[in-house]
XYZ file of C-alpha atoms in Angstrom:
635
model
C 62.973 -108.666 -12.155
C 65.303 -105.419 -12.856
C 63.643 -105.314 -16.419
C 59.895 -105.638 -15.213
C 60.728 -102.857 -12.335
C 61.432 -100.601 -15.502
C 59.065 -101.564 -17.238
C 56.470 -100.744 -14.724
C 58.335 -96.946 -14.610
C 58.030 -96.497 -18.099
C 53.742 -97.360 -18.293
C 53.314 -95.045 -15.079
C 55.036 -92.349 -16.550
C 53.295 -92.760 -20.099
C 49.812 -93.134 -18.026
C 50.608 -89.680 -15.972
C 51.838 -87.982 -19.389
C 48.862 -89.112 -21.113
C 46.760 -87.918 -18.352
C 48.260 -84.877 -18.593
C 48.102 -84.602 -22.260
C 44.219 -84.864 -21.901
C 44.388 -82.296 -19.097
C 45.324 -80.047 -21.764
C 43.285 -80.897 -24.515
C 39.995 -81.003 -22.060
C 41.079 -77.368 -20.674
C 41.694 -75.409 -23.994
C 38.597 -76.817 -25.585
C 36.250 -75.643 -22.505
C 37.727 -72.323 -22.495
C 35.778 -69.854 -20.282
C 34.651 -66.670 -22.514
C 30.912 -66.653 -22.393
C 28.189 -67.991 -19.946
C 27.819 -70.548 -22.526
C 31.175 -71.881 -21.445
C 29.610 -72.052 -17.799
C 27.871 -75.157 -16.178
C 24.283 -74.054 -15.142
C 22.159 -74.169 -12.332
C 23.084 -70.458 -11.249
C 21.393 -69.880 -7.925
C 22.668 -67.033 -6.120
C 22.116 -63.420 -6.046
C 25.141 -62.738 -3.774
C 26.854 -59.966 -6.122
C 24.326 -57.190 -7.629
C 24.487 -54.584 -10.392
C 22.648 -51.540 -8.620
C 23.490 -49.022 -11.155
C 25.124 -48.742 -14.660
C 26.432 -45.206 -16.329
C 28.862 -43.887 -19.104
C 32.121 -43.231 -17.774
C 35.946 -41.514 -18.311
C 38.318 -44.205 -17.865
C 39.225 -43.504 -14.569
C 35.216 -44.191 -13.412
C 34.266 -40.559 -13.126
C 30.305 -40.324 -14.573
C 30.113 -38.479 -17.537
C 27.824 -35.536 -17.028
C 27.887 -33.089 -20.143
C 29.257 -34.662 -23.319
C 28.907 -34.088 -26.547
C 29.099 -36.830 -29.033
C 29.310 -37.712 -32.779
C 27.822 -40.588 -34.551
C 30.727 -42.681 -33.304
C 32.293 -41.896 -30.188
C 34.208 -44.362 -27.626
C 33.340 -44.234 -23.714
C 33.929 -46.483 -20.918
C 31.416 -48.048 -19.004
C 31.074 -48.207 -15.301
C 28.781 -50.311 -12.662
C 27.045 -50.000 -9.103
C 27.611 -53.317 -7.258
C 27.088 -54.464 -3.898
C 27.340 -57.863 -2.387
C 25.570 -59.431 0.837
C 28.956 -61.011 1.646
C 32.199 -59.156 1.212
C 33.961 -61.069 -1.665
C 37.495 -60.475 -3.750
C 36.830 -60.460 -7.558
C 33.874 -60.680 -9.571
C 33.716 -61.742 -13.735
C 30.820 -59.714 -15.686
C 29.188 -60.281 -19.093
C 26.295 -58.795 -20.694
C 25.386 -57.467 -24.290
C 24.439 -53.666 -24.878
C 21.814 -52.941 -26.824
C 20.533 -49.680 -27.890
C 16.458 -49.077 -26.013
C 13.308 -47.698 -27.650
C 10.449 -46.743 -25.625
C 11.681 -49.441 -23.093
C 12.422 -52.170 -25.272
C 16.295 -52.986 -26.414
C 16.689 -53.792 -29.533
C 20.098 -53.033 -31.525
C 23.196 -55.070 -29.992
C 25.676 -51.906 -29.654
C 28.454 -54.568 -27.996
C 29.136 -57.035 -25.278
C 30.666 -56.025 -22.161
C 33.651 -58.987 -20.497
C 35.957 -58.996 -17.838
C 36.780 -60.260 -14.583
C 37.421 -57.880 -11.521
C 39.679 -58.687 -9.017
C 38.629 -55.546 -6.808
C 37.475 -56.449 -3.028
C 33.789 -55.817 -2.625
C 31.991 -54.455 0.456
C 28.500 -54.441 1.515
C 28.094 -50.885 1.098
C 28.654 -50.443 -2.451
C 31.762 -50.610 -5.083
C 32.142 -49.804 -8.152
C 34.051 -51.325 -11.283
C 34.889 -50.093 -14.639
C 35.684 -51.964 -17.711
C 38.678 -51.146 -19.241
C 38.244 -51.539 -22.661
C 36.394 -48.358 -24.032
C 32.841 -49.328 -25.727
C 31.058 -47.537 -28.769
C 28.028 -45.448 -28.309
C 26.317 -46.217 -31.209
C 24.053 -44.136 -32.021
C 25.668 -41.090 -29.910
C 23.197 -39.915 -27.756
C 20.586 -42.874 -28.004
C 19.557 -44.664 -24.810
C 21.138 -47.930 -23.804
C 20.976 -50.779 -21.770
C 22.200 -54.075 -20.529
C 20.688 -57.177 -21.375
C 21.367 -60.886 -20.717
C 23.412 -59.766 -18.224
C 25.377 -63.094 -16.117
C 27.730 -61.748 -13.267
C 30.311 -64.962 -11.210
C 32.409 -64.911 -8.002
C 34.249 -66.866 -6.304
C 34.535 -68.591 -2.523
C 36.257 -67.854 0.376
C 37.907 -64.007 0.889
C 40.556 -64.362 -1.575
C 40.897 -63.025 -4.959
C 38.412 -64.880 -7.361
C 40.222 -63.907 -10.631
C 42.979 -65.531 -12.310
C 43.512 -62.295 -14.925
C 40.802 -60.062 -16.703
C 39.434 -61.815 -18.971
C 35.693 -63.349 -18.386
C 35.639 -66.749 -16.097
C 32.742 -68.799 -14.717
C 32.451 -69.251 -11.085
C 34.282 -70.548 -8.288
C 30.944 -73.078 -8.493
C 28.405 -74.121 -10.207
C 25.750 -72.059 -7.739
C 28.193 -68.555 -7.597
C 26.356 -66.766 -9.917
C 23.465 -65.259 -11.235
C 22.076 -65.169 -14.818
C 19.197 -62.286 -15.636
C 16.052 -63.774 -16.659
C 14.421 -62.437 -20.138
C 13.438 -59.251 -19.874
C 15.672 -58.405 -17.109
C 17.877 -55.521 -18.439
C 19.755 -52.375 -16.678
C 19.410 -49.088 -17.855
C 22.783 -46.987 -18.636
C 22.654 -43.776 -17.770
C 23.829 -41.486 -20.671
C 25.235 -38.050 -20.427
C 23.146 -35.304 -22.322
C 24.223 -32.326 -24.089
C 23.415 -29.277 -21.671
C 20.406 -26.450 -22.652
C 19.869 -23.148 -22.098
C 17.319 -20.398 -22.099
C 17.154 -16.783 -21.240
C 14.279 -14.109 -20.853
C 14.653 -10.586 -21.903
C 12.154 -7.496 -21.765
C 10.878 -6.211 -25.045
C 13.098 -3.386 -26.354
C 9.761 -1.560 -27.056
C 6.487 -1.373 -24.653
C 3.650 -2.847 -26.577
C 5.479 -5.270 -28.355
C 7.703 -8.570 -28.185
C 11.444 -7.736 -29.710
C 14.292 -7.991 -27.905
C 18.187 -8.696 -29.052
C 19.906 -11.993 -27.359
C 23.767 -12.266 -26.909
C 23.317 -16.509 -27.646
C 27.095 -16.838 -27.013
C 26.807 -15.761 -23.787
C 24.734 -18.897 -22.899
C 27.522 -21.568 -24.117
C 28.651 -21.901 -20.792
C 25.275 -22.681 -19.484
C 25.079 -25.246 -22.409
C 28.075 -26.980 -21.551
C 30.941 -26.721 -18.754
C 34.576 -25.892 -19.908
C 33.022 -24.372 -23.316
C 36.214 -22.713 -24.485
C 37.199 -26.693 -25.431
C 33.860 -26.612 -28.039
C 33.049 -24.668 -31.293
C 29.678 -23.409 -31.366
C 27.187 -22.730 -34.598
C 23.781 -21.716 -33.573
C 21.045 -22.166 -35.848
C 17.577 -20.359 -36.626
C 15.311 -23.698 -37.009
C 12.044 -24.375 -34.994
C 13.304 -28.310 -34.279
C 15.623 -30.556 -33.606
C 17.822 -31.179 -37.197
C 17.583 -34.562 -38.721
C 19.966 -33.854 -41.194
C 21.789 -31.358 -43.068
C 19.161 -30.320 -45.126
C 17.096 -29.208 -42.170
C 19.827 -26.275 -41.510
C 20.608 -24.882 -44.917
C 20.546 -21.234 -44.793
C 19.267 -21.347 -41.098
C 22.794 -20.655 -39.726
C 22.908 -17.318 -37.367
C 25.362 -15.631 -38.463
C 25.860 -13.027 -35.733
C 24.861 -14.944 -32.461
C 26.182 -12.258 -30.171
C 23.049 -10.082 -31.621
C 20.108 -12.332 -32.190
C 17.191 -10.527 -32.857
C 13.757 -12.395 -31.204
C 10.300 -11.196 -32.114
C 8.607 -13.670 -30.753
C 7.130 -13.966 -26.655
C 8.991 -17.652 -26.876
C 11.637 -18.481 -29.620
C 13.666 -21.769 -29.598
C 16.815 -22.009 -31.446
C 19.580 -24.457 -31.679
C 23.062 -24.803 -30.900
C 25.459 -27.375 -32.842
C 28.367 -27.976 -30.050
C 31.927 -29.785 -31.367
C 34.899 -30.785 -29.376
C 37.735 -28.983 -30.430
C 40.267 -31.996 -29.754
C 37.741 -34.364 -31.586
C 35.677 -32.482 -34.148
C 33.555 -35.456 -35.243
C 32.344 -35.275 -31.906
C 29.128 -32.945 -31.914
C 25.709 -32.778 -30.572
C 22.404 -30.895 -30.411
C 21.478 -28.493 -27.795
C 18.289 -26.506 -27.663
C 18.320 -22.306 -26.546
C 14.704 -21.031 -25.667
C 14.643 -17.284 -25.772
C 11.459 -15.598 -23.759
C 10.634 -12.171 -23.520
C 8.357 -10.374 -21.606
C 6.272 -7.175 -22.847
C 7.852 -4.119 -21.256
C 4.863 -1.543 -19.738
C 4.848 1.645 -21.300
C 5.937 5.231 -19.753
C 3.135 5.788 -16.926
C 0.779 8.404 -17.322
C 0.589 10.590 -14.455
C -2.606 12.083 -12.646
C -3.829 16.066 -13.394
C -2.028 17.028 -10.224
C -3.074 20.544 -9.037
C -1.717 21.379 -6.134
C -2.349 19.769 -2.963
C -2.041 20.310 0.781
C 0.834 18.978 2.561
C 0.401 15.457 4.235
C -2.498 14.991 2.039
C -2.149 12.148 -0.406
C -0.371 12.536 -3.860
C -1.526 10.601 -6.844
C 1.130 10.127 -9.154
C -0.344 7.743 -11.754
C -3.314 7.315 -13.528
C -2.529 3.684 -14.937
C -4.611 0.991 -13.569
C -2.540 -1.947 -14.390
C -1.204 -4.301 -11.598
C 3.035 -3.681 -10.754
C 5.185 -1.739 -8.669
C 4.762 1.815 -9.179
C 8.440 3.894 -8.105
C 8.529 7.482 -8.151
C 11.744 9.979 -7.032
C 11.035 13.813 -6.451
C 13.427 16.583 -5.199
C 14.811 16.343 -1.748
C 15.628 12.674 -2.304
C 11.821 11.442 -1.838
C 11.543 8.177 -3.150
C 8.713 5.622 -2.918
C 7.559 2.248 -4.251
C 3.725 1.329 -4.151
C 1.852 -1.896 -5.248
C -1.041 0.190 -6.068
C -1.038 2.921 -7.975
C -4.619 4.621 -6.833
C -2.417 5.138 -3.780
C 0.722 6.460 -4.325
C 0.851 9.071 -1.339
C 3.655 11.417 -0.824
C 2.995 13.083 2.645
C 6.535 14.446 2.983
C 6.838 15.310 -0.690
C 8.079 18.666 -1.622
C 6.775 20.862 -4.940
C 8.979 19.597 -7.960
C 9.242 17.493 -11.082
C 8.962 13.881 -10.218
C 9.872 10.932 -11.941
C 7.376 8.151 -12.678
C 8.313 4.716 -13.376
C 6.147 1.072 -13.475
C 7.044 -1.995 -13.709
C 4.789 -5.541 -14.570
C 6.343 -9.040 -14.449
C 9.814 -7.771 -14.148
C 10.103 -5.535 -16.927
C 10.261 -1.936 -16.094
C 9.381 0.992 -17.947
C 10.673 4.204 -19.582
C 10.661 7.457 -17.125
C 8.230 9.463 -17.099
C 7.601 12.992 -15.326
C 4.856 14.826 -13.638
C 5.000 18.918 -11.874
C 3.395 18.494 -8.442
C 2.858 21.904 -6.561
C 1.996 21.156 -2.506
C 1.589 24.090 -0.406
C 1.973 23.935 3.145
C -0.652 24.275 5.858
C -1.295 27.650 7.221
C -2.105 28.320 11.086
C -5.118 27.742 12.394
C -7.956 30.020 12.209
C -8.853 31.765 15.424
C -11.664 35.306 16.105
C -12.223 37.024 18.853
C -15.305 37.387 20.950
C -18.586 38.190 19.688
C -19.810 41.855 19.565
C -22.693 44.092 19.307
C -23.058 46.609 16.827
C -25.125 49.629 15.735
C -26.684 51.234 12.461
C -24.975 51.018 9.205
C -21.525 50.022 10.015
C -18.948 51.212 7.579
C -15.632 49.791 9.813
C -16.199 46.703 11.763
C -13.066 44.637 12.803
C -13.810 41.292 13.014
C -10.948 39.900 15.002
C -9.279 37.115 12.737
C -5.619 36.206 12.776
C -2.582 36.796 10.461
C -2.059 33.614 8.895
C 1.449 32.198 8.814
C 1.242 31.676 4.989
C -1.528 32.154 2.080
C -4.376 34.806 3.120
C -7.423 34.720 5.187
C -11.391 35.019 3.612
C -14.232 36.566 5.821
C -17.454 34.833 4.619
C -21.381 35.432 5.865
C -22.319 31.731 7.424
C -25.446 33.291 8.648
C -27.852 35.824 8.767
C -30.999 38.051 8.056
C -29.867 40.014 5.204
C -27.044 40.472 2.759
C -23.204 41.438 3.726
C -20.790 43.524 1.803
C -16.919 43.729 2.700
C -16.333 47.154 1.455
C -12.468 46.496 2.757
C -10.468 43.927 1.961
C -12.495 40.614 2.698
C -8.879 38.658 2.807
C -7.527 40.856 5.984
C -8.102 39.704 9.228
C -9.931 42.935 10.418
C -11.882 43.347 7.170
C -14.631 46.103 6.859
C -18.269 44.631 7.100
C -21.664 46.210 6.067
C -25.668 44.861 6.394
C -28.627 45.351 5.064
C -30.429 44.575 7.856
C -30.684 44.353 12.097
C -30.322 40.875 13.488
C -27.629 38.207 14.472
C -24.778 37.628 11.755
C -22.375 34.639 12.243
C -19.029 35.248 10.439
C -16.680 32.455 9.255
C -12.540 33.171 9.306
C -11.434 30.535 6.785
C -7.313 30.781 6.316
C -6.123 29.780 2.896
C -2.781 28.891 0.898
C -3.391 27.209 -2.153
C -4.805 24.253 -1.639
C -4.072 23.906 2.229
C -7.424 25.075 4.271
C -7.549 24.964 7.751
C -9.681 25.020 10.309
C -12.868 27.412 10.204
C -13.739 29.801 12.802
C -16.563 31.866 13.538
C -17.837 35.116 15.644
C -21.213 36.287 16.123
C -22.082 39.478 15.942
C -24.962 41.619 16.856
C -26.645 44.179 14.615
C -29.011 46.831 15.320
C -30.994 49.412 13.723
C -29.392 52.949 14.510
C -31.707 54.795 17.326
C -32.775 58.190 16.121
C -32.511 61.324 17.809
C -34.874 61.173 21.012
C -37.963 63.617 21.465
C -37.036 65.658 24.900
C -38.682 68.382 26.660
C -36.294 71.414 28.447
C -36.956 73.780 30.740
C -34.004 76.169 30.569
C -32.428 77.991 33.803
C -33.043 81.831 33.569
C -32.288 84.914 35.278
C -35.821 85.224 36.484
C -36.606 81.879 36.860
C -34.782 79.026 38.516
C -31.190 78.571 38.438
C -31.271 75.173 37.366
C -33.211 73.320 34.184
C -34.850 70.122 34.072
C -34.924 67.512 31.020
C -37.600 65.436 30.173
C -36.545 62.434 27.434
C -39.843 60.606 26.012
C -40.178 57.420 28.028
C -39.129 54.618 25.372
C -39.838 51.890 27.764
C -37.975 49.021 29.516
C -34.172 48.271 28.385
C -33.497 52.151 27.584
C -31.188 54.504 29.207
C -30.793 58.394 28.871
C -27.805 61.094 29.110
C -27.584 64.771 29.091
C -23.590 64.465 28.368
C -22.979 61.073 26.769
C -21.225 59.873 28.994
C -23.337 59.739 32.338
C -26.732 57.064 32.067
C -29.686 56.123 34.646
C -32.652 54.463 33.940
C -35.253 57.042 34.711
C -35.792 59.503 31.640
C -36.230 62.451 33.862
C -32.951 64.798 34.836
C -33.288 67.328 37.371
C -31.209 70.025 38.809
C -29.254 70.681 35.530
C -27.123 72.966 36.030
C -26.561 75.774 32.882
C -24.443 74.299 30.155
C -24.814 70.487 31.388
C -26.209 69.261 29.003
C -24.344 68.735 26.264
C -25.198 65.514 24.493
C -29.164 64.702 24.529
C -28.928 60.898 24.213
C -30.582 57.677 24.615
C -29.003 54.307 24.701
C -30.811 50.952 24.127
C -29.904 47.432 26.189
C -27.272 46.029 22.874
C -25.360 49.574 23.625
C -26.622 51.356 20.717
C -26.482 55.198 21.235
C -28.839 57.671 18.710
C -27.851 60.879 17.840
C -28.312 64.260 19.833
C -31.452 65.650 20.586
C -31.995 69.011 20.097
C -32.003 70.963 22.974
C -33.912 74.127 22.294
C -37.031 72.483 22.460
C -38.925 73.832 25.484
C -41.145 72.279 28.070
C -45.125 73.202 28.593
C -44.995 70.834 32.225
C -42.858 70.975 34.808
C -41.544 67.150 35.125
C -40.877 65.444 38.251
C -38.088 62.333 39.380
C -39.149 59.075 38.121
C -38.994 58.094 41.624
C -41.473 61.215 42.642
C -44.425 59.266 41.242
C -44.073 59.978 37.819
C -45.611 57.267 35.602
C -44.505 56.127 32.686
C -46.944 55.667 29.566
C -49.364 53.130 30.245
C -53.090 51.998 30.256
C -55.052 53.408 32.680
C -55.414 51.883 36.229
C -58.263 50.204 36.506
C -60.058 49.986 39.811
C -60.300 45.895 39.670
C -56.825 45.138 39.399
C -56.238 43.519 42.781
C -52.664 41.728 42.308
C -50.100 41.933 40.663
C -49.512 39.231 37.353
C -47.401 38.963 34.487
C -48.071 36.826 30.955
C -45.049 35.576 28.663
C -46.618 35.613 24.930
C -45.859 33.662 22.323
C -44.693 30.636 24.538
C -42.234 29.123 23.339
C -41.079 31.298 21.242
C -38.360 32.069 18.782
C -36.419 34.593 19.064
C -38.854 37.551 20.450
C -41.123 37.575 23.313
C -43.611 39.696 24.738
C -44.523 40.281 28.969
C -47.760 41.911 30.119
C -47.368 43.083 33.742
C -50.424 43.529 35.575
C -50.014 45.543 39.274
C -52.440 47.544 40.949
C -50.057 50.230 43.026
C -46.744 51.281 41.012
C -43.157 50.673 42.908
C -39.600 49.850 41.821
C -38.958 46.992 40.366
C -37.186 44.605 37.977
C -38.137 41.790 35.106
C -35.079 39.450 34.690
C -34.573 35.983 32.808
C -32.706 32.798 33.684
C -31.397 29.739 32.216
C -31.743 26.548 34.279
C -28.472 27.100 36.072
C -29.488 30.086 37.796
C -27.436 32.686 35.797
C -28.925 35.450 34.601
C -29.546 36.002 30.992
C -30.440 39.263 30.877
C -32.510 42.436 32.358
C -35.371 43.114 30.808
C -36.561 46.469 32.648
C -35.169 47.893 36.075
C -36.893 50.830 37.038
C -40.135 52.214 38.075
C -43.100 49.864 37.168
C -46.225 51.877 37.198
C -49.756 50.915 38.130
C -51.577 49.249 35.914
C -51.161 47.039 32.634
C -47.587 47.525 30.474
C -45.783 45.709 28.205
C -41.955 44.780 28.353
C -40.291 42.947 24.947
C -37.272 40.681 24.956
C -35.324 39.988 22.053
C -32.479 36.471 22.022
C -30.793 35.161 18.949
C -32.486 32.232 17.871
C -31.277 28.952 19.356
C -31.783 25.671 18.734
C -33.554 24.883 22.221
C -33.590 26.886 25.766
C -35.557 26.056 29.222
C -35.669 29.680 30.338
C -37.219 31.456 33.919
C -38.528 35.199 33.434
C -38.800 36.316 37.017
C -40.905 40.262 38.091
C -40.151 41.675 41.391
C -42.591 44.684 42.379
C -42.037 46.538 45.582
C -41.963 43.568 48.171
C -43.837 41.140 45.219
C -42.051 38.826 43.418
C -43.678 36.040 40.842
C -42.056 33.442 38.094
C -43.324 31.538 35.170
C -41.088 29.288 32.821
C -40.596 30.345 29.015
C -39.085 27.424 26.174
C -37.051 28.963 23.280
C -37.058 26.838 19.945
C -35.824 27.695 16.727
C -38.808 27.296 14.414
């Protein structure tokens, strides 16, 4: 019994060794390293690759790199997971991509990541480094099969590649499924410069400047820029295209690309391609200013004749500065007289300086006259009645006017001398002047007359036989005269009486505008002893016929112009007057005031022309008094 019981002991423990031994033998040959080693029928999606890029080891995306034809980087992926899980194993092959299609294997990509894994996104980073082959190409992954585990507990056993926890925890991309990689890419540049010269496209470019631009931390890279119009293929394509003086490139071209060959320092193997487009924009050339004569103050100043769309700047003296989108109107109202400084500028680029002399005279007072006047005869000293300007000079000119008009003053002073040819209504313009500045115009009519002569008069002279007094008899000149024995004294009635010896010193008449003639002589002696105009004398005048009846009076032409005739009609004689009206009641002038004699006479009335008048003549005859209507028009 004792020898079966050991026997029994010895076949169990050769049946657990051998069971063991198996173990072994079953484990090693069904080693996990590829998919392959995996039992299909993968079908879960739990765990996904999101996003795949070229990384330092530590995970951080490589953004600006520059790369030989051999250069070691690590790899790093997106994941997320629909089910927070502990550890996930990853293979897949990398193959290089052209125009979307991979084609040459650049590696495979194992290893098992014991990281925990949220729904919101992880990321892992194989930690073997992997060869970009060809630096710079695109890659991607292909074939890619990703594994977990169960439960929330740490899926991998070390870092090497291992199928899933079971058959279903895991996925397997179907053909054609791949994930691109993204690749880091060798930074460019470009700069724009104005032309050095207008009219043309040169300009010098400091290319080292732009190495920073090209790639970050550029003090750790050589640079060699080259002088080629592509991207190098080989050596050959840049012999003899080197620049050698970068910091002074010399473009004469409106768009120039060059290259720049980058090489880490610490790894000089390690280089890449990077492309430098140069622009330049034509500068404008120097403006051309306008003919600028001188101007008025707060007028507008043209300061350019160019045509060409831009900002237009000018500066001037007292610190005037401007900037205008058009030059056709470049105004300077506060501008002072000076050399200013004209520059344009189109598309960024501005232009030399150039200059222009601007003169701007300031605005003088206004222009004001006096009233209008009346004046007699050949006038050799006639103040007009302008004012003294403030700056510049004054001008007299003839607006208007019968005849011609000499200044034989001065025309420039305000009270300049004025002469006329002949009688009738002048209109004179005061025009103030300084430079260019012209104010207002201002103008005073004036009034000219032909000078009366020396009146026929009849005397009778006090004597020692005769009477003590004398009498003077004037030669009735009709309505709108007045008479004087001393100049100084006037009536109406042309008949003096009761002059006593030496009284008459100045024989004179006087028409209505004011105009006096010359003295009469006084030694010419009476035939007729002449009575008071009041006394019944008459006055020339058709005799009285004996079939007048009442009295009348005629206005002829009507309208009229600027002369107009009355014909008074009255059968007794008697004191009386012949006035005119406008329609507002005031009085325009008297015509005659004075004794009207019996019988048919004829008064005259002289106006300056105007362009339209409703006018009332009015004749009042002892207790009679009649009214007609009379239309001036300037014809």
């Amino acid at each position: 019994m004792r020898k079966k019981k050991i026997d029994l002991k010895l076949s169990s423990l050769f049946a657990v060794l051998c069971c063991t031994i198996g173990l072994f033998f079953n484990t090693t040959s069904t080693a996990q390293t590829t998919p392959a080693s995996c039992t299909s029928g993968c079908t879960s999606n739990d765990v996904q690759i999101t996003g795949a890029y070229l990384s330092d080891a530590s995970g951080v995306q490589l953004t600006n790199y520059v790369c030989g034809s051999n250069v070691s980087v690590y790899l790093t992926l997106q994941l997320t997971t629909n089910t927070p899980r502990v550890g996930v194993s990853i293979y897949s092959v990398i193959k290089t991509v052209v125009n979307g299609t991979p084609t040459d294997s650049v590696g495979v990509v194992s290893q098992c990541f014991g990281n925990a894994l949220s729904t919101t996104g992880s990321i892992v980073t194989f930690t073997s480094p992997i060869n970009w082959t060809p630096c710079g190409s695109q890659i991607a992954l292909v074939g890619t099969y990703t594994a977990w585990g169960t439960g929330n507990k740490n899926f991998c056993t070390g870092n090497t590649f291992q199928c899933g926890g079971t058959p279903s925890k895991c996925h397997s991309a179907t053909a054609g499924e791949i994930i691109i990689i993204q690749v880091p890419q060798t930074g460019t540049a470009s700069a724009t410069h104005c032309s050095d010269v207008a009219g043309s496209y040169s300009s010098t470019f400091d290319l080292t400047a732009l190495e920073s631009t090209i790639i970050s931390n550029s003090s750790n890279y050589n640079f060699a820029f080259y002088n080629v119009s592509s991207l190098p293929s080989s050596s050959a394509d840049t012999s003899g295209k080197k620049i050698a003086n970068p910091s002074a490139f010399s473009a004469t071209v409106a768009s120039t690309t060059v290259y720049a060959y980058v090489c880490d320092k610490a790894h000089p193997t390690a280089c890449s391609w990077a492309s430098v487009t140069l622009n330049i924009k034509e500068k404008p050339g120097v403006p051309s200013p306008t003919s600028n004569s001188p101007i008025c103050a707060g007028s507008t100043l043209n300061l350019f004749a160019n045509t060409t769309a831009g900002s237009y700047a000018w500066s001037g003296p007292g610190g005037y500065s401007s900037t205008d989108q058009n030059p056709s109107r470049s105004s300077a109202t506060t501008a002072m007289s000076g050399t200013y400084s004209l520059i344009v500028t189109t598309n960024g680029c501005s232009s030399g300086s150039g200059s222009t002399s601007v003169t701007i005279d300031a605005v003088p007072t206004t222009a004001t006259v006096g009233t209008g006047q009346n004046r007699c005869g050949s006038l050799t000293s006639l103040g007009l009645g302008g004012n003294t300007p403030s700056v510049g000079t004054g001008t007299w000119s003839k607006k208007s006017g019968p005849g011609t008009v000499s200044f034989s003053a001065n025309a420039n002073t305000p009270n300049a001398t004025a002469t006329v040819s002949v009688a009738g209504t002048y209109v004179f313009t005061w025009t103030i002047h300084n430079g260019a500045c012209t104010d207002s115009h201002a103008d005073i009519t004036v009034n000219y007359y032909d000078a009366l002569s020396a009146p026929s008069v009849c005397v009778i002279q006090p004597s020692l036989c005769g009477p003590a007094t004398g009498k003077v008899n004037f030669t009735d000149l009709g309505a709108g005269y007045q008479y004087s024995i001393n100049g100084t004294d006037w009536q109406d009635c042309h008949v003096f009486l009761n002059v006593a010896a030496g009284a008459a010193t100045h024989l004179r008449v006087k028409n209505s505008a004011g105009c006096e003639s010359t003295d009469a002589n006084c030694n010419t002696i009476c035939g007729s002893d002449p009575q008071d105009c009041a006394s019944g004398i008459t006055k020339a005048s058709a005799p009285v016929s004996e079939s007048i009846s009442e009295t009348t009076v005629k206005a002829y032409p009507n309208p009229f112009s600027d002369r107009v005739k009355f014909i008074v009609t009255t059968p007794i004689a008697g004191k009386g007057t012949l006035e005119v009206y406008n329609m507002m009641g005031q009085r325009v002038k008297t015509i005659y005031q004075g004794l009207i004699s019996a019988g048919t006479q004829t008064f005259e009335l002289s106006l300056p022309t105007q362009q339209i008048a409703n006018l009332i003549y009015v004749l009042r005859v002892g207790n009679k008094k009649m009214s007609g209507k009379l239309l001036q028009i300037n014809q």
